[in-house]
Amino acid sequence: MARRGLKFAGVVLLGPPASGKGTQGRLLAERGELCYFSTGQELRREVERGTEFGMRTARYLSQNRYVPDEMALELAMSWLADAGSGWVIDGFPRTRTQALELDDSLGDVAHRLRTVFLDVPLDEILRRAAGRWECGRCPWVGPSDELGACPCCGGALVRRGDDDPPSVRKRVAVYEDLTLPVVEFYAESSRLVHVSGVGSAEEVFKRVLIGLEYDDEIHG
Ligand code: ADP
């Protein structure tokens, strides 16, 4: 797929659970005509499909743990191999090992990777997760009242099974332990764009575009 607006090879979205990675990822992919992939969403799909990979995944997700690096790498690398020249990925890399493998596979263009870190404080994360719904039919995710239909396609809205406060706290702890070192890793190599994730999706998106020096005139 052609890349528009970005001078970077690919964009990684990093941030705590419910920080808005999926929302920002989809907005960016739409704007820049980029391929978009969410490892978390794909892992949940594999579980729903009942594949062998999904069955191995289920026990990690039900315990709010990360899947092993080999599994995350298998999923993300096979997608990246087909993604072409411009992509945005949400939820990968999530560990230092995954980040090193990604750099390895990018080789010469690794320095042209950018990571957007969506910074959201814990109290806001818990509040968002408690009010988060997703569409069973299309990729829409957002706040809604319980009886609402999807504002995008009218499909039925469902709660994510792992958005209760104890599960979110557990995922935050795992994130701080395993993913904050990845944030540091990209900061050290000057590939981190630090963005406040607080505010409306549109406000945050403006910051993301500024941070990435996005320019519609650039054609990849
Ligand atoms: P959240 O950001 O709210 O945790 P995601 O949808 O991004 O939600 O991910 C859901 C879960 O999928 C994670 O908590 C983790 O268990 C698993 N997962 C997603 N990406 C990875 C990865 N790169 N490595 C290991 N586990 C992953």
Coordinates of C-alpha atoms in Angstrom, one line a residue, residues 72-166:
A72 CA 3.7 -12.3 19.5
L73 CA 6.6 -12.4 17.0
E74 CA 5.0 -15.0 14.9
L75 CA 1.8 -13.0 14.6
A76 CA 3.4 -9.5 14.1
M77 CA 6.2 -10.6 11.8
S78 CA 4.0 -12.5 9.4
W79 CA 1.7 -9.4 9.2
L80 CA 4.6 -7.0 8.7
A81 CA 6.0 -9.2 5.9
D82 CA 2.8 -8.5 3.9
A83 CA 2.2 -4.9 5.0
G84 CA 4.2 -3.1 2.3
S85 CA 5.9 0.3 2.6
G86 CA 3.7 2.1 5.2
W87 CA 2.2 0.7 8.3
V88 CA 1.0 1.4 11.8
I89 CA 1.0 -1.3 14.5
D90 CA -0.7 -1.2 17.8
G91 CA 0.4 -3.5 20.6
F92 CA 3.8 -4.6 19.2
P93 CA 6.6 -4.6 20.3
R94 CA 5.6 -4.9 23.9
T95 CA 8.9 -6.3 25.3
R96 CA 12.5 -5.6 24.8
T97 CA 13.1 -8.9 23.0
Q98 CA 10.3 -8.0 20.6
A99 CA 11.7 -4.6 20.0
L100 CA 15.2 -6.0 19.2
E101 CA 13.7 -8.6 16.8
L102 CA 11.7 -5.9 15.1
D103 CA 14.9 -3.7 14.6
D104 CA 16.7 -6.8 13.3
S105 CA 14.0 -7.5 10.7
L106 CA 13.9 -3.8 9.6
G107 CA 17.7 -3.8 9.1
D108 CA 18.7 -0.6 7.3
V109 CA 15.4 1.2 7.8
A110 CA 15.2 0.6 11.6
H111 CA 16.3 4.2 12.2
R112 CA 13.2 5.3 10.2
L113 CA 10.8 3.7 12.6
R114 CA 8.8 6.0 14.9
T115 CA 7.1 5.1 18.2
V116 CA 4.2 7.2 19.5
F117 CA 3.9 6.9 23.3
L118 CA 0.4 7.8 24.5
D119 CA 0.9 9.0 28.0
V120 CA -2.2 8.6 30.2
P121 CA -2.3 8.5 34.0
L122 CA -3.6 5.5 35.9
D123 CA -6.8 7.1 37.3
E124 CA -7.8 8.1 33.7
I125 CA -7.0 4.6 32.4
L126 CA -9.3 2.9 35.0
R127 CA -12.1 5.4 34.2
R128 CA -11.8 4.8 30.5
A129 CA -11.7 1.0 30.7
A130 CA -14.8 1.1 32.9
G131 CA -16.7 3.0 30.2
R132 CA -15.3 1.3 27.1
W133 CA -17.4 -0.6 24.7
E134 CA -16.6 -2.2 21.3
C135 CA -18.7 -3.1 18.3
G136 CA -19.2 -6.8 17.6
R137 CA -19.3 -6.2 13.9
C138 CA -16.9 -3.4 13.0
P139 CA -13.6 -2.1 14.6
W140 CA -15.3 0.8 16.5
V141 CA -14.3 1.2 20.2
G142 CA -15.4 4.0 22.6
P143 CA -17.5 5.1 25.4
S144 CA -21.3 4.4 25.3
D145 CA -24.3 3.9 27.4
E146 CA -25.3 0.3 27.9
L147 CA -28.2 0.3 25.5
G148 CA -26.4 2.1 22.6
A149 CA -25.8 0.7 19.2
C150 CA -22.5 1.2 17.3
P151 CA -22.4 4.8 16.1
C152 CA -20.4 3.6 13.0
C153 CA -22.4 0.6 11.7
G154 CA -25.4 0.2 14.1
G155 CA -24.0 -3.2 15.3
A156 CA -24.5 -4.5 18.8
L157 CA -22.0 -3.1 21.4
V158 CA -20.2 -5.5 23.7
R159 CA -17.9 -5.1 26.7
R160 CA -14.4 -6.5 26.5
G161 CA -14.2 -9.3 29.1
D162 CA -10.9 -8.0 30.5
D163 CA -11.9 -4.4 31.2
D164 CA -12.9 -4.8 34.9
P165 CA -10.7 -2.8 37.3
P166 CA -8.7 -5.7 38.8

